[in-house]
Amino acid sequence: MTAYDRALKLLAMREHSAKEIESKLAAKGYDDTEIAEAIGKLISENSLSDRRFAYAYVRSRMRKNPEGRPILRMRLREKGISSDTAEAVLSEFWDDEEYLPFLRNCAEELIGKKGHDGARAVLLRKGFRDSEIRTAMQEE
């Protein structure tokens, strides 16, 4: 199986960053030239997109375990996403207030377990700003 074919199989399961694909192909023993060619081809045909991966990753993290912008930015950088792409995706997610329903659900659950003050403390540790927490908790 070629590096390109293996990468397509990986992308059929979920979005990946270029760095993830590169690492997985290298672990399977493909040489650097074949990996670079496969990644180049995938990017040119829009099968591989770091921006699309970043958006899917942020949405998934927010659904499962909401975290604030600074932590998500760090996680995206660890996945090989450029600072510019990470910031663009996070700005879009925050500007459109897509984070808010996820944060509200998390806040409600935490309030039930830890009360308002405990929930606020947890959300602050997760990287949310106080203003975001107040909005999620529907406080003024």
mmCIF file with all atom_site columns, C-alpha atoms in Angstrom:
data_model
loop_
_atom_site.group_PDB
_atom_site.id
_atom_site.type_symbol
_atom_site.label_atom_id
_atom_site.label_alt_id
_atom_site.label_comp_id
_atom_site.label_asym_id
_atom_site.label_entity_id
_atom_site.label_seq_id
_atom_site.pdbx_PDB_ins_code
_atom_site.Cartn_x
_atom_site.Cartn_y
_atom_site.Cartn_z
_atom_site.occupancy
_atom_site.B_iso_or_equiv
_atom_site.pdbx_formal_charge
_atom_site.auth_seq_id
_atom_site.auth_comp_id
_atom_site.auth_asym_id
_atom_site.auth_atom_id
_atom_site.pdbx_PDB_model_num
ATOM 1   C CA . MET A 1 1   ? 0.000   0.000  0.000  1.00 0.00 ? 1   MET A CA 1
ATOM 2   C CA . THR A 1 2   ? 1.363   3.425  -0.891 1.00 0.00 ? 2   THR A CA 1
ATOM 3   C CA . ALA A 1 3   ? 1.734   6.216  1.654  1.00 0.00 ? 3   ALA A CA 1
ATOM 4   C CA . TYR A 1 4   ? -1.003  8.095  -0.179 1.00 0.00 ? 4   TYR A CA 1
ATOM 5   C CA . ASP A 1 5   ? -3.423  5.144  0.075  1.00 0.00 ? 5   ASP A CA 1
ATOM 6   C CA . ARG A 1 6   ? -2.652  4.635  3.773  1.00 0.00 ? 6   ARG A CA 1
ATOM 7   C CA . ALA A 1 7   ? -3.213  8.346  4.424  1.00 0.00 ? 7   ALA A CA 1
ATOM 8   C CA . LEU A 1 8   ? -6.552  8.217  2.616  1.00 0.00 ? 8   LEU A CA 1
ATOM 9   C CA . LYS A 1 9   ? -7.613  5.319  4.860  1.00 0.00 ? 9   LYS A CA 1
ATOM 10  C CA . LEU A 1 10  ? -6.686  7.364  7.932  1.00 0.00 ? 10  LEU A CA 1
ATOM 11  C CA . LEU A 1 11  ? -8.607  10.376 6.645  1.00 0.00 ? 11  LEU A CA 1
ATOM 12  C CA . ALA A 1 12  ? -11.653 8.210  5.941  1.00 0.00 ? 12  ALA A CA 1
ATOM 13  C CA . MET A 1 13  ? -11.899 7.546  9.681  1.00 0.00 ? 13  MET A CA 1
ATOM 14  C CA . ARG A 1 14  ? -11.540 11.171 10.838 1.00 0.00 ? 14  ARG A CA 1
ATOM 15  C CA . GLU A 1 15  ? -9.845  14.453 10.052 1.00 0.00 ? 15  GLU A CA 1
ATOM 16  C CA . HIS A 1 16  ? -6.111  14.533 10.772 1.00 0.00 ? 16  HIS A CA 1
ATOM 17  C CA . SER A 1 17  ? -3.539  17.295 10.758 1.00 0.00 ? 17  SER A CA 1
ATOM 18  C CA . ALA A 1 18  ? -0.688  17.076 8.280  1.00 0.00 ? 18  ALA A CA 1
ATOM 19  C CA . LYS A 1 19  ? 1.657   16.483 11.221 1.00 0.00 ? 19  LYS A CA 1
ATOM 20  C CA . GLU A 1 20  ? -0.436  13.533 12.436 1.00 0.00 ? 20  GLU A CA 1
ATOM 21  C CA . ILE A 1 21  ? -0.482  11.966 8.967  1.00 0.00 ? 21  ILE A CA 1
ATOM 22  C CA . GLU A 1 22  ? 3.259   12.476 8.653  1.00 0.00 ? 22  GLU A CA 1
ATOM 23  C CA . SER A 1 23  ? 3.897   10.827 12.034 1.00 0.00 ? 23  SER A CA 1
ATOM 24  C CA . LYS A 1 24  ? 1.619   7.879  11.343 1.00 0.00 ? 24  LYS A CA 1
ATOM 25  C CA . LEU A 1 25  ? 3.134   7.247  7.917  1.00 0.00 ? 25  LEU A CA 1
ATOM 26  C CA . ALA A 1 26  ? 6.670   7.499  9.288  1.00 0.00 ? 26  ALA A CA 1
ATOM 27  C CA . ALA A 1 27  ? 5.761   4.998  12.025 1.00 0.00 ? 27  ALA A CA 1
ATOM 28  C CA . LYS A 1 28  ? 4.649   2.580  9.290  1.00 0.00 ? 28  LYS A CA 1
ATOM 29  C CA . GLY A 1 29  ? 8.065   2.851  7.655  1.00 0.00 ? 29  GLY A CA 1
ATOM 30  C CA . TYR A 1 30  ? 7.385   5.076  4.657  1.00 0.00 ? 30  TYR A CA 1
ATOM 31  C CA . ASP A 1 31  ? 10.314  7.233  3.577  1.00 0.00 ? 31  ASP A CA 1
ATOM 32  C CA . ASP A 1 32  ? 10.305  11.019 3.886  1.00 0.00 ? 32  ASP A CA 1
ATOM 33  C CA . THR A 1 33  ? 10.015  11.619 0.141  1.00 0.00 ? 33  THR A CA 1
ATOM 34  C CA . GLU A 1 34  ? 6.972   9.376  -0.246 1.00 0.00 ? 34  GLU A CA 1
ATOM 35  C CA . ILE A 1 35  ? 5.361   10.964 2.829  1.00 0.00 ? 35  ILE A CA 1
ATOM 36  C CA . ALA A 1 36  ? 5.951   14.490 1.516  1.00 0.00 ? 36  ALA A CA 1
ATOM 37  C CA . GLU A 1 37  ? 4.515   13.570 -1.888 1.00 0.00 ? 37  GLU A CA 1
ATOM 38  C CA . ALA A 1 38  ? 1.436   11.957 -0.331 1.00 0.00 ? 38  ALA A CA 1
ATOM 39  C CA . ILE A 1 39  ? 0.798   14.936 1.937  1.00 0.00 ? 39  ILE A CA 1
ATOM 40  C CA . GLY A 1 40  ? 1.297   17.373 -0.931 1.00 0.00 ? 40  GLY A CA 1
ATOM 41  C CA . LYS A 1 41  ? -1.175  15.493 -3.103 1.00 0.00 ? 41  LYS A CA 1
ATOM 42  C CA . LEU A 1 42  ? -3.747  15.257 -0.286 1.00 0.00 ? 42  LEU A CA 1
ATOM 43  C CA . ILE A 1 43  ? -3.494  18.984 0.396  1.00 0.00 ? 43  ILE A CA 1
ATOM 44  C CA . SER A 1 44  ? -3.743  19.897 -3.298 1.00 0.00 ? 44  SER A CA 1
ATOM 45  C CA . GLU A 1 45  ? -6.927  17.832 -3.705 1.00 0.00 ? 45  GLU A CA 1
ATOM 46  C CA . ASN A 1 46  ? -8.302  19.234 -0.420 1.00 0.00 ? 46  ASN A CA 1
ATOM 47  C CA . SER A 1 47  ? -8.483  15.809 1.223  1.00 0.00 ? 47  SER A CA 1
ATOM 48  C CA . LEU A 1 48  ? -6.174  17.073 3.964  1.00 0.00 ? 48  LEU A CA 1
ATOM 49  C CA . SER A 1 49  ? -6.742  20.447 5.602  1.00 0.00 ? 49  SER A CA 1
ATOM 50  C CA . ASP A 1 50  ? -5.209  21.647 8.851  1.00 0.00 ? 50  ASP A CA 1
ATOM 51  C CA . ARG A 1 51  ? -7.947  24.276 9.136  1.00 0.00 ? 51  ARG A CA 1
ATOM 52  C CA . ARG A 1 52  ? -10.712 21.696 8.751  1.00 0.00 ? 52  ARG A CA 1
ATOM 53  C CA . PHE A 1 53  ? -8.943  19.423 11.235 1.00 0.00 ? 53  PHE A CA 1
ATOM 54  C CA . ALA A 1 54  ? -8.558  22.279 13.733 1.00 0.00 ? 54  ALA A CA 1
ATOM 55  C CA . TYR A 1 55  ? -12.236 23.169 13.536 1.00 0.00 ? 55  TYR A CA 1
ATOM 56  C CA . ALA A 1 56  ? -13.321 19.535 13.974 1.00 0.00 ? 56  ALA A CA 1
ATOM 57  C CA . TYR A 1 57  ? -10.867 19.115 16.853 1.00 0.00 ? 57  TYR A CA 1
ATOM 58  C CA . VAL A 1 58  ? -12.093 22.218 18.689 1.00 0.00 ? 58  VAL A CA 1
ATOM 59  C CA . ARG A 1 59  ? -15.720 21.211 18.229 1.00 0.00 ? 59  ARG A CA 1
ATOM 60  C CA . SER A 1 60  ? -15.004 17.690 19.496 1.00 0.00 ? 60  SER A CA 1
ATOM 61  C CA . ARG A 1 61  ? -13.060 18.915 22.538 1.00 0.00 ? 61  ARG A CA 1
ATOM 62  C CA . MET A 1 62  ? -15.810 21.383 23.397 1.00 0.00 ? 62  MET A CA 1
ATOM 63  C CA . ARG A 1 63  ? -18.455 18.673 23.150 1.00 0.00 ? 63  ARG A CA 1
ATOM 64  C CA . LYS A 1 64  ? -16.559 16.170 25.311 1.00 0.00 ? 64  LYS A CA 1
ATOM 65  C CA . ASN A 1 65  ? -14.543 18.294 27.718 1.00 0.00 ? 65  ASN A CA 1
ATOM 66  C CA . PRO A 1 66  ? -14.919 22.067 27.212 1.00 0.00 ? 66  PRO A CA 1
ATOM 67  C CA . GLU A 1 67  ? -11.747 24.111 27.546 1.00 0.00 ? 67  GLU A CA 1
ATOM 68  C CA . GLY A 1 68  ? -10.992 27.785 27.103 1.00 0.00 ? 68  GLY A CA 1
ATOM 69  C CA . ARG A 1 69  ? -9.220  29.395 24.207 1.00 0.00 ? 69  ARG A CA 1
ATOM 70  C CA . PRO A 1 70  ? -5.677  29.373 25.630 1.00 0.00 ? 70  PRO A CA 1
ATOM 71  C CA . ILE A 1 71  ? -5.759  25.641 26.355 1.00 0.00 ? 71  ILE A CA 1
ATOM 72  C CA . LEU A 1 72  ? -7.304  24.793 22.986 1.00 0.00 ? 72  LEU A CA 1
ATOM 73  C CA . ARG A 1 73  ? -4.675  26.947 21.258 1.00 0.00 ? 73  ARG A CA 1
ATOM 74  C CA . MET A 1 74  ? -1.938  24.976 23.033 1.00 0.00 ? 74  MET A CA 1
ATOM 75  C CA . ARG A 1 75  ? -3.551  21.634 22.109 1.00 0.00 ? 75  ARG A CA 1
ATOM 76  C CA . LEU A 1 76  ? -3.818  22.657 18.444 1.00 0.00 ? 76  LEU A CA 1
ATOM 77  C CA . ARG A 1 77  ? -0.166  23.696 18.406 1.00 0.00 ? 77  ARG A CA 1
ATOM 78  C CA . GLU A 1 78  ? 0.743   20.273 19.858 1.00 0.00 ? 78  GLU A CA 1
ATOM 79  C CA . LYS A 1 79  ? -1.152  18.703 16.936 1.00 0.00 ? 79  LYS A CA 1
ATOM 80  C CA . GLY A 1 80  ? 1.013   20.633 14.473 1.00 0.00 ? 80  GLY A CA 1
ATOM 81  C CA . ILE A 1 81  ? -1.431  23.417 13.627 1.00 0.00 ? 81  ILE A CA 1
ATOM 82  C CA . SER A 1 82  ? 0.200   26.765 12.860 1.00 0.00 ? 82  SER A CA 1
ATOM 83  C CA . SER A 1 83  ? -0.400  29.668 15.229 1.00 0.00 ? 83  SER A CA 1
ATOM 84  C CA . ASP A 1 84  ? -2.232  31.598 12.509 1.00 0.00 ? 84  ASP A CA 1
ATOM 85  C CA . THR A 1 85  ? -4.578  28.722 11.676 1.00 0.00 ? 85  THR A CA 1
ATOM 86  C CA . ALA A 1 86  ? -5.222  27.939 15.346 1.00 0.00 ? 86  ALA A CA 1
ATOM 87  C CA . GLU A 1 87  ? -6.031  31.571 16.087 1.00 0.00 ? 87  GLU A CA 1
ATOM 88  C CA . ALA A 1 88  ? -8.284  31.909 13.017 1.00 0.00 ? 88  ALA A CA 1
ATOM 89  C CA . VAL A 1 89  ? -10.308 28.816 13.946 1.00 0.00 ? 89  VAL A CA 1
ATOM 90  C CA . LEU A 1 90  ? -10.595 29.797 17.613 1.00 0.00 ? 90  LEU A CA 1
ATOM 91  C CA . SER A 1 91  ? -11.585 33.355 16.705 1.00 0.00 ? 91  SER A CA 1
ATOM 92  C CA . GLU A 1 92  ? -14.304 32.066 14.413 1.00 0.00 ? 92  GLU A CA 1
ATOM 93  C CA . PHE A 1 93  ? -15.564 29.638 17.065 1.00 0.00 ? 93  PHE A CA 1
ATOM 94  C CA . TRP A 1 94  ? -15.605 32.332 19.750 1.00 0.00 ? 94  TRP A CA 1
ATOM 95  C CA . ASP A 1 95  ? -16.863 35.201 17.561 1.00 0.00 ? 95  ASP A CA 1
ATOM 96  C CA . ASP A 1 96  ? -19.828 33.086 16.441 1.00 0.00 ? 96  ASP A CA 1
ATOM 97  C CA . GLU A 1 97  ? -20.355 32.104 20.104 1.00 0.00 ? 97  GLU A CA 1
ATOM 98  C CA . GLU A 1 98  ? -20.308 28.427 19.164 1.00 0.00 ? 98  GLU A CA 1
ATOM 99  C CA . TYR A 1 99  ? -18.495 27.743 22.429 1.00 0.00 ? 99  TYR A CA 1
ATOM 100 C CA . LEU A 1 100 ? -21.378 29.028 24.563 1.00 0.00 ? 100 LEU A CA 1
ATOM 101 C CA . PRO A 1 101 ? -23.797 26.059 24.457 1.00 0.00 ? 101 PRO A CA 1
ATOM 102 C CA . PHE A 1 102 ? -20.948 23.705 25.345 1.00 0.00 ? 102 PHE A CA 1
ATOM 103 C CA . LEU A 1 103 ? -19.813 25.960 28.167 1.00 0.00 ? 103 LEU A CA 1
ATOM 104 C CA . ARG A 1 104 ? -23.377 26.312 29.469 1.00 0.00 ? 104 ARG A CA 1
ATOM 105 C CA . ASN A 1 105 ? -23.862 22.541 29.577 1.00 0.00 ? 105 ASN A CA 1
ATOM 106 C CA . CYS A 1 106 ? -20.558 22.080 31.367 1.00 0.00 ? 106 CYS A CA 1
ATOM 107 C CA . ALA A 1 107 ? -21.360 24.883 33.833 1.00 0.00 ? 107 ALA A CA 1
ATOM 108 C CA . GLU A 1 108 ? -24.778 23.413 34.644 1.00 0.00 ? 108 GLU A CA 1
ATOM 109 C CA . GLU A 1 109 ? -23.262 20.005 35.289 1.00 0.00 ? 109 GLU A CA 1
ATOM 110 C CA . LEU A 1 110 ? -20.514 21.474 37.477 1.00 0.00 ? 110 LEU A CA 1
ATOM 111 C CA . ILE A 1 111 ? -22.956 23.640 39.439 1.00 0.00 ? 111 ILE A CA 1
ATOM 112 C CA . GLY A 1 112 ? -24.931 20.496 40.263 1.00 0.00 ? 112 GLY A CA 1
ATOM 113 C CA . LYS A 1 113 ? -21.784 18.791 41.556 1.00 0.00 ? 113 LYS A CA 1
ATOM 114 C CA . LYS A 1 114 ? -19.781 21.628 43.090 1.00 0.00 ? 114 LYS A CA 1
ATOM 115 C CA . GLY A 1 115 ? -22.074 24.643 43.462 1.00 0.00 ? 115 GLY A CA 1
ATOM 116 C CA . HIS A 1 116 ? -21.546 28.022 41.772 1.00 0.00 ? 116 HIS A CA 1
ATOM 117 C CA . ASP A 1 117 ? -18.194 28.830 43.362 1.00 0.00 ? 117 ASP A CA 1
ATOM 118 C CA . GLY A 1 118 ? -16.767 25.373 42.708 1.00 0.00 ? 118 GLY A CA 1
ATOM 119 C CA . ALA A 1 119 ? -17.996 25.425 39.119 1.00 0.00 ? 119 ALA A CA 1
ATOM 120 C CA . ARG A 1 120 ? -16.466 28.869 38.553 1.00 0.00 ? 120 ARG A CA 1
ATOM 121 C CA . ALA A 1 121 ? -13.112 27.662 39.928 1.00 0.00 ? 121 ALA A CA 1
ATOM 122 C CA . VAL A 1 122 ? -13.077 24.596 37.662 1.00 0.00 ? 122 VAL A CA 1
ATOM 123 C CA . LEU A 1 123 ? -13.991 26.641 34.588 1.00 0.00 ? 123 LEU A CA 1
ATOM 124 C CA . LEU A 1 124 ? -11.286 29.202 35.352 1.00 0.00 ? 124 LEU A CA 1
ATOM 125 C CA . ARG A 1 125 ? -8.730  26.364 35.579 1.00 0.00 ? 125 ARG A CA 1
ATOM 126 C CA . LYS A 1 126 ? -10.006 25.096 32.213 1.00 0.00 ? 126 LYS A CA 1
ATOM 127 C CA . GLY A 1 127 ? -8.978  28.415 30.666 1.00 0.00 ? 127 GLY A CA 1
ATOM 128 C CA . PHE A 1 128 ? -12.301 30.244 30.408 1.00 0.00 ? 128 PHE A CA 1
ATOM 129 C CA . ARG A 1 129 ? -12.395 33.969 31.137 1.00 0.00 ? 129 ARG A CA 1
ATOM 130 C CA . ASP A 1 130 ? -14.567 35.238 33.953 1.00 0.00 ? 130 ASP A CA 1
ATOM 131 C CA . SER A 1 131 ? -16.790 37.119 31.489 1.00 0.00 ? 131 SER A CA 1
ATOM 132 C CA . GLU A 1 132 ? -17.395 33.894 29.526 1.00 0.00 ? 132 GLU A CA 1
ATOM 133 C CA . ILE A 1 133 ? -18.245 32.053 32.733 1.00 0.00 ? 133 ILE A CA 1
ATOM 134 C CA . ARG A 1 134 ? -20.669 34.778 33.838 1.00 0.00 ? 134 ARG A CA 1
ATOM 135 C CA . THR A 1 135 ? -22.399 34.646 30.448 1.00 0.00 ? 135 THR A CA 1
ATOM 136 C CA . ALA A 1 136 ? -22.614 30.845 30.580 1.00 0.00 ? 136 ALA A CA 1
ATOM 137 C CA . MET A 1 137 ? -24.032 30.968 34.100 1.00 0.00 ? 137 MET A CA 1
ATOM 138 C CA . GLN A 1 138 ? -26.359 33.733 32.907 1.00 0.00 ? 138 GLN A CA 1
ATOM 139 C CA . GLU A 1 139 ? -25.088 36.191 35.478 1.00 0.00 ? 139 GLU A CA 1
ATOM 140 C CA . GLU A 1 140 ? -24.734 39.882 34.888 1.00 0.00 ? 140 GLU A CA 1
#
